[in-house]
Every structure is written in structure tokens, then in C-alpha cells.
Short mmCIF file of C-alpha atoms and ligand atoms in Angstrom, two decimals:
data_model
loop_
_atom_site.label_atom_id
_atom_site.label_comp_id
_atom_site.label_asym_id
_atom_site.label_seq_id
_atom_site.Cartn_x
_atom_site.Cartn_y
_atom_site.Cartn_z
CA UNK A 1 -50.44 68.02 14.30
CA UNK A 2 -50.65 71.53 15.74
CA UNK A 3 -52.84 71.20 18.85
CA UNK A 4 -55.12 73.60 20.58
CA UNK A 5 -53.67 74.70 23.95
CA UNK A 6 -56.25 74.23 26.70
CA UNK A 7 -56.42 75.67 30.22
CA UNK A 8 -58.95 73.78 32.36
CA UNK A 9 -60.52 75.46 35.49
CA UNK A 10 -62.06 73.38 38.22
CA UNK A 11 -63.30 73.63 41.83
CA UNK A 12 -63.91 69.99 42.74
CA UNK A 13 -63.83 66.38 41.75
CA UNK A 14 -62.73 66.96 38.21
CA UNK A 15 -64.39 64.02 36.44
CA UNK A 16 -65.00 66.23 33.37
CA UNK A 17 -61.34 67.22 33.54
CA UNK A 18 -60.50 63.52 33.60
CA UNK A 19 -62.54 63.06 30.41
CA UNK A 20 -60.44 65.85 28.76
CA UNK A 21 -57.19 64.31 30.10
CA UNK A 22 -58.17 60.89 28.66
CA UNK A 23 -59.19 62.38 25.31
CA UNK A 24 -55.90 64.45 25.08
CA UNK A 25 -53.93 61.28 25.85
CA UNK A 26 -54.66 60.07 22.24
CA UNK A 27 -52.08 61.47 19.80
CA UNK A 28 -54.87 61.97 17.23
CA UNK A 29 -56.86 64.31 19.59
CA UNK A 30 -56.38 67.95 18.45
CA UNK A 31 -55.97 69.56 21.80
CA UNK A 32 -53.60 69.50 24.78
CA UNK A 33 -54.00 70.60 28.29
CA UNK A 34 -51.31 73.06 29.25
CA UNK A 35 -52.53 73.95 32.77
CA UNK A 36 -55.18 73.13 35.34
CA UNK A 37 -56.28 75.87 37.69
CA UNK A 38 -58.42 75.30 40.83
CA UNK A 39 -59.74 77.92 43.14
CA UNK A 40 -59.87 75.35 45.90
CA UNK A 41 -56.67 73.68 47.30
CA UNK A 42 -58.53 70.48 48.24
CA UNK A 43 -60.06 69.89 44.74
CA UNK A 44 -59.46 66.23 43.69
CA UNK A 45 -59.03 67.30 40.12
CA UNK A 46 -55.63 68.83 41.06
CA UNK A 47 -54.39 65.25 41.83
CA UNK A 48 -55.91 64.00 38.59
CA UNK A 49 -53.85 66.63 36.70
CA UNK A 50 -50.66 65.84 38.58
CA UNK A 51 -51.06 62.15 38.05
CA UNK A 52 -51.29 62.82 34.35
CA UNK A 53 -48.20 64.91 34.41
CA UNK A 54 -50.03 68.16 33.79
CA UNK A 55 -49.21 71.39 35.58
CA UNK A 56 -51.76 71.96 38.28
CA UNK A 57 -52.03 75.33 39.99
CA UNK A 58 -54.22 76.36 42.97
CA UNK A 59 -55.25 79.97 42.73
CA UNK A 60 -57.26 80.22 45.96
CA UNK A 61 -59.88 83.03 45.80
CA UNK A 62 -59.55 83.37 49.57
CA UNK A 63 -55.96 84.54 49.15
CA UNK A 64 -56.91 87.58 47.20
CA UNK A 65 -58.55 90.76 48.50
CA UNK A 66 -61.10 91.07 45.81
CA UNK A 67 -62.41 89.45 42.58
CA UNK A 68 -60.36 91.56 40.11
CA UNK A 69 -57.06 90.63 41.67
CA UNK A 70 -58.11 86.89 41.89
CA UNK A 71 -59.10 87.03 38.25
CA UNK A 72 -55.92 88.80 37.18
CA UNK A 73 -53.92 86.01 38.75
CA UNK A 74 -55.93 83.50 36.78
CA UNK A 75 -55.50 85.47 33.54
CA UNK A 76 -51.78 85.74 34.00
CA UNK A 77 -51.45 81.97 34.62
CA UNK A 78 -53.49 81.18 31.50
CA UNK A 79 -51.53 83.73 29.49
CA UNK A 80 -48.19 82.36 30.83
CA UNK A 81 -49.17 78.93 29.49
CA UNK A 82 -50.22 80.36 26.18
CA UNK A 83 -53.71 79.02 26.60
CA UNK A 84 -55.90 79.36 23.56
CA UNK A 85 -59.11 77.91 24.92
CA UNK A 86 -60.35 77.91 28.60
CA UNK A 87 -62.58 75.08 29.58
CA UNK A 88 -64.53 75.56 32.77
CA UNK A 89 -65.11 72.01 34.19
CA UNK A 90 -67.08 72.42 37.44
CA UNK A 91 -65.53 75.80 38.25
CA UNK A 92 -68.01 77.06 40.71
CA UNK A 93 -67.07 80.74 41.18
CA UNK A 94 -68.79 83.47 39.25
CA UNK A 95 -66.42 85.25 36.83
CA UNK A 96 -66.55 88.97 36.30
CA UNK A 97 -67.49 90.68 33.07
CA UNK A 98 -63.86 91.94 32.58
CA UNK A 99 -62.34 88.53 32.81
CA UNK A 100 -65.17 87.01 30.63
CA UNK A 101 -64.65 89.79 28.08
CA UNK A 102 -60.88 89.06 27.93
CA UNK A 103 -61.68 85.46 26.98
CA UNK A 104 -64.71 86.06 24.85
CA UNK A 105 -65.29 83.16 22.42
CA UNK A 106 -62.21 81.61 23.86
CA UNK A 107 -63.85 80.22 27.02
CA UNK A 108 -66.42 77.35 27.29
CA UNK A 109 -68.40 75.87 30.18
CA UNK A 110 -70.25 72.60 30.72
CA UNK A 111 -73.48 72.67 32.71
CA UNK A 112 -75.73 69.84 33.75
CA UNK A 113 -78.99 70.95 32.23
CA UNK A 114 -80.70 71.74 29.06
CA UNK A 115 -79.86 75.45 29.03
CA UNK A 116 -81.52 77.92 29.27
CA UNK A 117 -83.46 75.84 31.78
CA UNK A 118 -82.08 75.24 35.17
CA UNK A 119 -79.10 77.61 35.38
CA UNK A 120 -77.32 77.69 38.75
CA UNK A 121 -77.12 75.00 41.42
CA UNK A 122 -79.10 71.82 42.24
CA UNK A 123 -80.14 71.53 38.63
CA UNK A 124 -81.03 67.78 38.80
CA UNK A 125 -83.18 68.09 41.97
CA UNK A 126 -85.00 71.10 40.44
CA UNK A 127 -85.75 69.12 37.24
CA UNK A 128 -87.13 66.20 39.19
CA UNK A 129 -89.19 68.49 41.29
CA UNK A 130 -90.75 69.93 38.17
CA UNK A 131 -91.44 66.46 36.66
CA UNK A 132 -89.77 67.24 33.45
CA UNK A 133 -89.29 64.21 31.18
CA UNK A 134 -85.89 65.16 29.90
CA UNK A 135 -82.88 66.36 31.67
CA UNK A 136 -79.58 67.18 29.88
CA UNK A 137 -76.28 68.88 29.71
CA UNK A 138 -74.91 71.76 27.64
CA UNK A 139 -71.59 73.01 26.42
CA UNK A 140 -71.64 76.67 25.70
CA UNK A 141 -69.40 79.66 25.22
CA UNK A 142 -69.26 81.81 28.37
CA UNK A 143 -70.91 85.19 28.67
CA UNK A 144 -71.06 87.43 31.85
CA UNK A 145 -74.41 86.22 32.94
CA UNK A 146 -74.21 82.89 34.79
CA UNK A 147 -74.63 79.67 32.76
CA UNK A 148 -75.39 81.70 29.66
CA UNK A 149 -73.95 82.05 26.20
CA UNK A 150 -73.92 80.63 22.67
CA UNK A 151 -74.70 76.94 22.84
CA UNK A 152 -72.33 74.60 21.21
CA UNK A 153 -73.69 71.13 21.97
CA UNK A 154 -76.43 69.61 24.06
CA UNK A 155 -77.53 66.14 25.04
CA UNK A 156 -81.17 65.40 26.12
CA UNK A 157 -81.40 62.64 28.77
CA UNK A 158 -84.58 60.81 29.43
CA UNK A 159 -85.67 60.76 33.07
CA UNK A 160 -86.82 57.34 34.33
CA UNK A 161 -89.95 57.04 36.43
CA UNK A 162 -87.94 55.88 39.49
CA UNK A 163 -85.17 58.46 38.91
CA UNK A 164 -83.47 59.94 41.95
CA UNK A 165 -81.27 62.99 42.25
CA UNK A 166 -78.19 60.78 42.79
CA UNK A 167 -79.01 58.57 39.74
CA UNK A 168 -79.68 61.58 37.53
CA UNK A 169 -76.47 63.19 38.56
CA UNK A 170 -74.51 60.01 37.61
CA UNK A 171 -76.41 59.51 34.38
CA UNK A 172 -75.82 63.15 33.35
CA UNK A 173 -72.13 62.98 34.17
CA UNK A 174 -71.75 60.04 31.81
CA UNK A 175 -73.13 62.24 28.94
CA UNK A 176 -70.97 65.19 30.00
CA UNK A 177 -67.80 63.06 29.84
CA UNK A 178 -68.56 62.15 26.21
CA UNK A 179 -69.89 65.61 25.18
CA UNK A 180 -67.06 67.87 26.58
CA UNK A 181 -64.20 66.23 24.68
CA UNK A 182 -66.37 66.06 21.62
CA UNK A 183 -67.13 69.84 21.86
CA UNK A 184 -63.53 70.74 22.37
CA UNK A 185 -62.50 68.55 19.40
CA UNK A 186 -64.96 70.51 17.16
CA UNK A 187 -63.49 73.76 18.26
CA UNK A 188 -59.94 72.61 17.86
CA UNK A 189 -60.76 71.53 14.31
CA UNK A 190 -62.14 74.91 13.40
CA UNK A 191 -65.59 73.56 12.86
CA UNK A 192 -67.41 75.95 15.30
CA UNK A 193 -68.36 79.52 14.46
CA UNK A 194 -69.96 82.02 16.89
CA UNK A 195 -72.39 84.47 15.34
CA UNK A 196 -74.19 86.71 17.77
CA UNK A 197 -75.75 84.52 20.43
CA UNK A 198 -75.76 81.41 18.29
CA UNK A 199 -73.20 78.85 17.19
CA UNK A 200 -72.98 77.25 13.76
CA UNK A 201 -71.29 73.97 13.42
CA UNK A 202 -69.89 72.78 10.14
CA UNK A 203 -72.11 70.22 8.42
CA UNK A 204 -69.67 67.31 7.88
CA UNK A 205 -69.32 66.89 11.67
CA UNK A 206 -69.45 63.34 12.99
CA UNK A 207 -71.08 63.33 16.47
CA UNK A 208 -70.29 60.92 19.21
CA UNK A 209 -72.92 58.26 19.84
CA UNK A 210 -74.38 59.49 23.08
CA UNK A 211 -78.06 59.20 22.26
CA UNK A 212 -80.04 62.43 21.80
CA UNK A 213 -77.24 64.72 21.06
CA UNK A 214 -77.40 68.03 19.18
CA UNK A 215 -76.11 69.64 16.93
CA UNK A 216 -77.72 67.44 14.32
CA UNK A 217 -75.87 67.78 11.04
C1 GAR B 1 -70.50 68.91 36.46
O1 GAR B 1 -71.75 68.24 36.49
C2 GAR B 1 -70.65 70.25 35.73
O2 GAR B 1 -71.54 70.14 34.65
C3 GAR B 1 -71.12 71.08 36.77
O3 GAR B 1 -70.37 70.74 37.98
C4 GAR B 1 -70.06 69.32 37.86
C5 GAR B 1 -68.58 69.22 38.06
O4 GAR B 1 -68.25 67.85 38.18
N1 GAR B 1 -70.93 72.50 36.46
C6 GAR B 1 -71.85 73.41 36.78
O5 GAR B 1 -72.82 73.25 37.49
C7 GAR B 1 -71.46 74.87 36.30
N2 GAR B 1 -72.52 75.74 36.43
P1 GAR B 1 -66.75 67.39 37.97
O6 GAR B 1 -65.91 68.27 38.91
O7 GAR B 1 -66.71 65.96 38.39
O8 GAR B 1 -66.37 67.58 36.54
#
């Protein structure tokens, strides 16, 4: 099987990276992680990658004089590894329009909210503060505006009456860990098409059982 070559970009713990590593460990999974890039040297995800025998590179934004040179270094690393799809997995630095343009429709992100609600940081706390009844998570193609772009997959997560920020973070991550590998699989199988600001998914798609998850075939 010809596998889609992934580059995963992280800044921290890397539990979503771990979910992708675990998925890619199956010989039937249609993607493979070629390189993991962190902008933070202390990111635990770098160890996760190395433990799995995956090339792990730190490209520390603090070592570059400006954003374009930092992003050029990332671009070169991804290109050197012949990456076909970039997966942002808790990569917490804004990317410039030039970089995003170079990877247009070849770069996806996972975000812990039902976009377009709650872009940015502290999504869970803000949702609880607003008293919404459903939280969620979203996988989307990346566009220059933060946490914006054609939505590939979403899960809606009921908020319990006694929910805390910590419990909601943990609950959401469980959904994320199932959804991100599922979304990457759909793309690798050629079942995802971007049209304008929308994504169409082929109709014969089998979705993972994660509850209220969309797209619904
Ligand atoms: C995840 O919840 C991810 O959705 C979020 O950061 C966390 C990273 O956790 N990403 C964003 O907020 C992007 N705007 P992880 O390092 O354990 O995968």
C-alpha cells in the first residue's frame, strides 16, 4: 500500500501525536509519519516520536530572527522529508499567510471546540462560562486566520452538569484522539474534497464510533 507521508507539528504534550503514531503502527493504516517538528525543545511529544523510532526535530522559534526565517526552516524540513500532509497537533504558534499558502489544502489542524465557536485559547473554560450544553472538537484545513478553514470532521460532546474545565479537557481529548486519525485516514484514502470554504466527504465513508460525530454520510 502506498502511504500518505505525514509531518506532524507539535508544541507540547503530544497526545494527539501519540494517537497518530498508534494509528500509523497498523500496517493497514494508509499514512506514515515521516517527521515530527516541535517549536519547543522541552515538548514531551518529541520523546514520544523518538520512542516510536520517528525522526523528531526541534525548530525553536527563539533561534530565528523573525517568523519568515523560522517558517522557512520548517518548510525546508517538511520538504526534505517529502511530506504530503502536515498535521498540526497542538502546535501553538501562529503561522504566517505565506507558509499557510505554501501548504494550502495540504495542512490540517485539530482544535478543541465546535468551530467556528471558541477559536483561540481556553476554549473549555469559555464554553463552561457561557453555559453551552455541547462542547466539541474539530479537524479542519488550515487557512491564514487562526483556527479557521474548511471543516473536515467534528464531534459534539455533551457537557455534564458537574463538568469542570479539567474534566472537559480530558473528555475532549478522548474524542480528539479518535477523530484525528479518522480524519487523516479519510484524506489518505482520497475521500475528502475541498471546495471553496467547504469540505465534501465521499458518501461510503465508515465513521468511527465516537458518539455525535459528523460528517454524517
Ligand atoms: C489539543 O487539545 C488540541 O486540540 C489543542 O491543543 C491540545 C494539544 O494537546 N490545539 C489547539 O488549541 C489549536 N488551536 P496534545 O499536545 O496533547 O495533542
